[in-house]
C-alpha cells in the first residue's frame, strides 16, 4: 500500500510505501469488518425480500406497499370466500383474482419474505462465527437467495 506525496515547490508526485503502523491503522478490525458485512447482508436481504416473486407464473411485487395491499386482500379473502379483487399486474394489465388465488398469493409472499429472513439469519450466524478476516471474506452474501 502506498500514499501519494506532492512536493509543493516542484510539483513532483511520488508514491511512498505505507509503514506497517499506517497499514494497521487502515485495516479494519475483525469487529469492524463484521459490522460492515452485516450491514451489506441486511441490504442484500432487503433487495431479495422486495424483489418480487412468481406465483403460478404471475409476477407479484413484494415491496412494502404491495405486501400491505396483499395482506388487506388476504384478510378479506379469508373472511369471504366469494371475495374478488381486480389486481394490477403491469402498467396496463389487470386480472381479477378470486379468494383462493388471493390466499395463495398471500401465502407465497409470506413464504418468500420468511425465506429471505431465514437465509439472512443463516449468513449472520456464519459471519458471527468467522474466526478471522479470511473466513469472513469467504462468506458469499450474494448466493442462495430465494427468487
mmCIF file of C-alpha atoms in Angstrom:
data_model
loop_
_atom_site.group_PDB
_atom_site.id
_atom_site.type_symbol
_atom_site.label_atom_id
_atom_site.label_comp_id
_atom_site.label_asym_id
_atom_site.label_seq_id
_atom_site.Cartn_x
_atom_site.Cartn_y
_atom_site.Cartn_z
ATOM 1 C CA UNK A 1 0.000 0.000 0.000
ATOM 2 C CA UNK A 2 1.206 3.469 -0.859
ATOM 3 C CA UNK A 3 0.276 7.057 -0.279
ATOM 4 C CA UNK A 4 0.910 9.963 -2.602
ATOM 5 C CA UNK A 5 3.304 12.754 -1.660
ATOM 6 C CA UNK A 6 3.389 16.000 -3.641
ATOM 7 C CA UNK A 7 6.381 18.312 -3.369
ATOM 8 C CA UNK A 8 4.707 21.722 -3.275
ATOM 9 C CA UNK A 9 7.839 23.505 -4.517
ATOM 10 C CA UNK A 10 8.466 21.332 -7.573
ATOM 11 C CA UNK A 11 5.087 19.705 -8.101
ATOM 12 C CA UNK A 12 6.789 16.317 -8.163
ATOM 13 C CA UNK A 13 4.478 13.445 -7.211
ATOM 14 C CA UNK A 14 5.872 10.309 -5.617
ATOM 15 C CA UNK A 15 4.372 7.156 -4.211
ATOM 16 C CA UNK A 16 5.673 6.338 -0.748
ATOM 17 C CA UNK A 17 5.093 2.932 0.826
ATOM 18 C CA UNK A 18 2.988 2.951 3.966
ATOM 19 C CA UNK A 19 4.647 1.929 7.187
ATOM 20 C CA UNK A 20 3.376 -1.178 8.987
ATOM 21 C CA UNK A 21 1.743 1.146 11.526
ATOM 22 C CA UNK A 22 -0.069 3.078 8.778
ATOM 23 C CA UNK A 23 -1.263 -0.164 7.177
ATOM 24 C CA UNK A 24 -2.518 -1.432 10.540
ATOM 25 C CA UNK A 25 -4.376 1.837 11.143
ATOM 26 C CA UNK A 26 -6.141 1.490 7.770
ATOM 27 C CA UNK A 27 -7.030 -2.184 8.208
ATOM 28 C CA UNK A 28 -10.439 -2.660 9.847
ATOM 29 C CA UNK A 29 -10.631 -4.788 12.959
ATOM 30 C CA UNK A 30 -12.499 -8.073 12.741
ATOM 31 C CA UNK A 31 -15.415 -6.453 14.575
ATOM 32 C CA UNK A 32 -15.489 -3.534 12.116
ATOM 33 C CA UNK A 33 -15.335 -5.959 9.190
ATOM 34 C CA UNK A 34 -18.170 -7.999 10.737
ATOM 35 C CA UNK A 35 -20.300 -4.878 11.183
ATOM 36 C CA UNK A 36 -19.682 -3.892 7.555
ATOM 37 C CA UNK A 37 -20.549 -7.405 6.330
ATOM 38 C CA UNK A 38 -23.730 -7.479 8.435
ATOM 39 C CA UNK A 39 -24.811 -4.108 7.017
ATOM 40 C CA UNK A 40 -24.173 -5.343 3.469
ATOM 41 C CA UNK A 41 -26.080 -8.535 4.286
ATOM 42 C CA UNK A 42 -29.114 -6.602 5.551
ATOM 43 C CA UNK A 43 -29.146 -4.582 2.323
ATOM 44 C CA UNK A 44 -28.862 -7.786 0.258
ATOM 45 C CA UNK A 45 -31.742 -9.378 2.183
ATOM 46 C CA UNK A 46 -33.876 -6.294 1.604
ATOM 47 C CA UNK A 47 -33.165 -6.478 -2.148
ATOM 48 C CA UNK A 48 -34.209 -10.138 -2.243
ATOM 49 C CA UNK A 49 -37.209 -9.569 0.003
ATOM 50 C CA UNK A 50 -38.580 -6.701 -2.074
ATOM 51 C CA UNK A 51 -37.525 -8.103 -5.448
ATOM 52 C CA UNK A 52 -40.809 -9.896 -6.099
ATOM 53 C CA UNK A 53 -41.852 -13.485 -6.552
ATOM 54 C CA UNK A 54 -43.611 -15.563 -9.197
ATOM 55 C CA UNK A 55 -46.876 -17.151 -8.107
ATOM 56 C CA UNK A 56 -48.348 -19.530 -10.645
ATOM 57 C CA UNK A 57 -46.292 -17.774 -13.348
ATOM 58 C CA UNK A 58 -47.654 -14.355 -12.355
ATOM 59 C CA UNK A 59 -45.129 -11.790 -11.112
ATOM 60 C CA UNK A 60 -46.054 -10.434 -7.683
ATOM 61 C CA UNK A 61 -44.356 -7.421 -6.175
ATOM 62 C CA UNK A 62 -43.070 -7.792 -2.628
ATOM 63 C CA UNK A 63 -42.191 -4.228 -1.706
ATOM 64 C CA UNK A 64 -43.728 -2.822 1.491
ATOM 65 C CA UNK A 65 -46.672 -1.159 -0.257
ATOM 66 C CA UNK A 66 -47.542 -4.249 -2.261
ATOM 67 C CA UNK A 67 -47.312 -6.589 0.711
ATOM 68 C CA UNK A 68 -49.642 -4.292 2.673
ATOM 69 C CA UNK A 69 -52.210 -4.471 -0.141
ATOM 70 C CA UNK A 70 -51.780 -8.228 -0.405
ATOM 71 C CA UNK A 71 -52.324 -8.547 3.348
ATOM 72 C CA UNK A 72 -55.532 -6.491 3.184
ATOM 73 C CA UNK A 73 -56.863 -8.574 0.291
ATOM 74 C CA UNK A 74 -55.793 -11.762 2.105
ATOM 75 C CA UNK A 75 -57.783 -10.820 5.207
ATOM 76 C CA UNK A 76 -60.872 -10.137 3.086
ATOM 77 C CA UNK A 77 -60.423 -13.371 1.125
ATOM 78 C CA UNK A 78 -60.103 -15.440 4.313
ATOM 79 C CA UNK A 79 -63.293 -13.853 5.685
ATOM 80 C CA UNK A 80 -65.312 -14.097 2.462
ATOM 81 C CA UNK A 81 -64.758 -16.992 0.020
ATOM 82 C CA UNK A 82 -66.735 -15.059 -2.638
ATOM 83 C CA UNK A 83 -64.357 -12.061 -2.441
ATOM 84 C CA UNK A 84 -62.685 -10.961 -5.673
ATOM 85 C CA UNK A 85 -60.356 -8.105 -6.487
ATOM 86 C CA UNK A 86 -59.093 -6.524 -9.689
ATOM 87 C CA UNK A 87 -55.313 -6.648 -9.306
ATOM 88 C CA UNK A 88 -52.914 -4.562 -11.367
ATOM 89 C CA UNK A 89 -50.048 -6.792 -12.517
ATOM 90 C CA UNK A 90 -48.429 -4.449 -15.026
ATOM 91 C CA UNK A 91 -48.702 -0.880 -16.314
ATOM 92 C CA UNK A 92 -51.881 -1.523 -18.276
ATOM 93 C CA UNK A 93 -52.793 -5.039 -17.214
ATOM 94 C CA UNK A 94 -55.311 -6.071 -14.591
ATOM 95 C CA UNK A 95 -56.519 -9.519 -13.580
ATOM 96 C CA UNK A 96 -59.470 -10.493 -11.440
ATOM 97 C CA UNK A 97 -58.359 -12.643 -8.537
ATOM 98 C CA UNK A 98 -60.705 -14.864 -6.580
ATOM 99 C CA UNK A 99 -60.365 -15.567 -2.861
ATOM 100 C CA UNK A 100 -58.438 -18.818 -3.343
ATOM 101 C CA UNK A 101 -55.903 -17.115 -5.614
ATOM 102 C CA UNK A 102 -55.505 -14.176 -3.229
ATOM 103 C CA UNK A 103 -54.854 -16.594 -0.377
ATOM 104 C CA UNK A 104 -52.304 -18.488 -2.490
ATOM 105 C CA UNK A 105 -50.545 -15.211 -3.328
ATOM 106 C CA UNK A 106 -50.538 -14.148 0.312
ATOM 107 C CA UNK A 107 -49.105 -17.483 1.389
ATOM 108 C CA UNK A 108 -46.431 -17.361 -1.337
ATOM 109 C CA UNK A 109 -45.397 -13.810 -0.428
ATOM 110 C CA UNK A 110 -45.229 -14.707 3.262
ATOM 111 C CA UNK A 111 -43.091 -17.761 2.451
ATOM 112 C CA UNK A 112 -40.813 -15.685 0.198
ATOM 113 C CA UNK A 113 -40.258 -12.984 2.815
ATOM 114 C CA UNK A 114 -39.656 -15.561 5.554
ATOM 115 C CA UNK A 115 -37.184 -17.444 3.349
ATOM 116 C CA UNK A 116 -35.244 -14.194 2.891
ATOM 117 C CA UNK A 117 -35.039 -13.654 6.649
ATOM 118 C CA UNK A 118 -34.132 -17.312 7.229
ATOM 119 C CA UNK A 119 -31.250 -17.004 4.751
ATOM 120 C CA UNK A 120 -30.099 -13.759 6.356
ATOM 121 C CA UNK A 121 -30.156 -15.475 9.764
ATOM 122 C CA UNK A 122 -28.026 -18.373 8.493
ATOM 123 C CA UNK A 123 -25.491 -15.995 6.954
ATOM 124 C CA UNK A 124 -25.480 -13.838 10.101
ATOM 125 C CA UNK A 125 -24.532 -16.911 12.107
ATOM 126 C CA UNK A 126 -21.649 -17.631 9.713
ATOM 127 C CA UNK A 127 -20.479 -14.010 9.922
ATOM 128 C CA UNK A 128 -20.560 -14.002 13.717
ATOM 129 C CA UNK A 129 -18.645 -17.307 13.880
ATOM 130 C CA UNK A 130 -15.931 -16.240 11.409
ATOM 131 C CA UNK A 131 -12.610 -16.508 13.232
ATOM 132 C CA UNK A 132 -10.660 -14.092 11.045
ATOM 133 C CA UNK A 133 -10.855 -11.730 8.055
ATOM 134 C CA UNK A 134 -10.111 -14.523 5.583
ATOM 135 C CA UNK A 135 -13.032 -16.617 6.872
ATOM 136 C CA UNK A 136 -15.262 -13.545 6.848
ATOM 137 C CA UNK A 137 -14.304 -12.692 3.261
ATOM 138 C CA UNK A 138 -15.124 -16.253 2.175
ATOM 139 C CA UNK A 139 -18.798 -15.839 3.155
ATOM 140 C CA UNK A 140 -20.778 -15.162 -0.034
ATOM 141 C CA UNK A 141 -23.716 -12.957 0.899
ATOM 142 C CA UNK A 142 -24.968 -12.883 -2.702
ATOM 143 C CA UNK A 143 -25.619 -16.611 -3.125
ATOM 144 C CA UNK A 144 -28.607 -18.695 -2.133
ATOM 145 C CA UNK A 145 -31.408 -16.111 -2.029
ATOM 146 C CA UNK A 146 -34.953 -17.149 -2.949
ATOM 147 C CA UNK A 147 -36.076 -15.986 -6.365
#
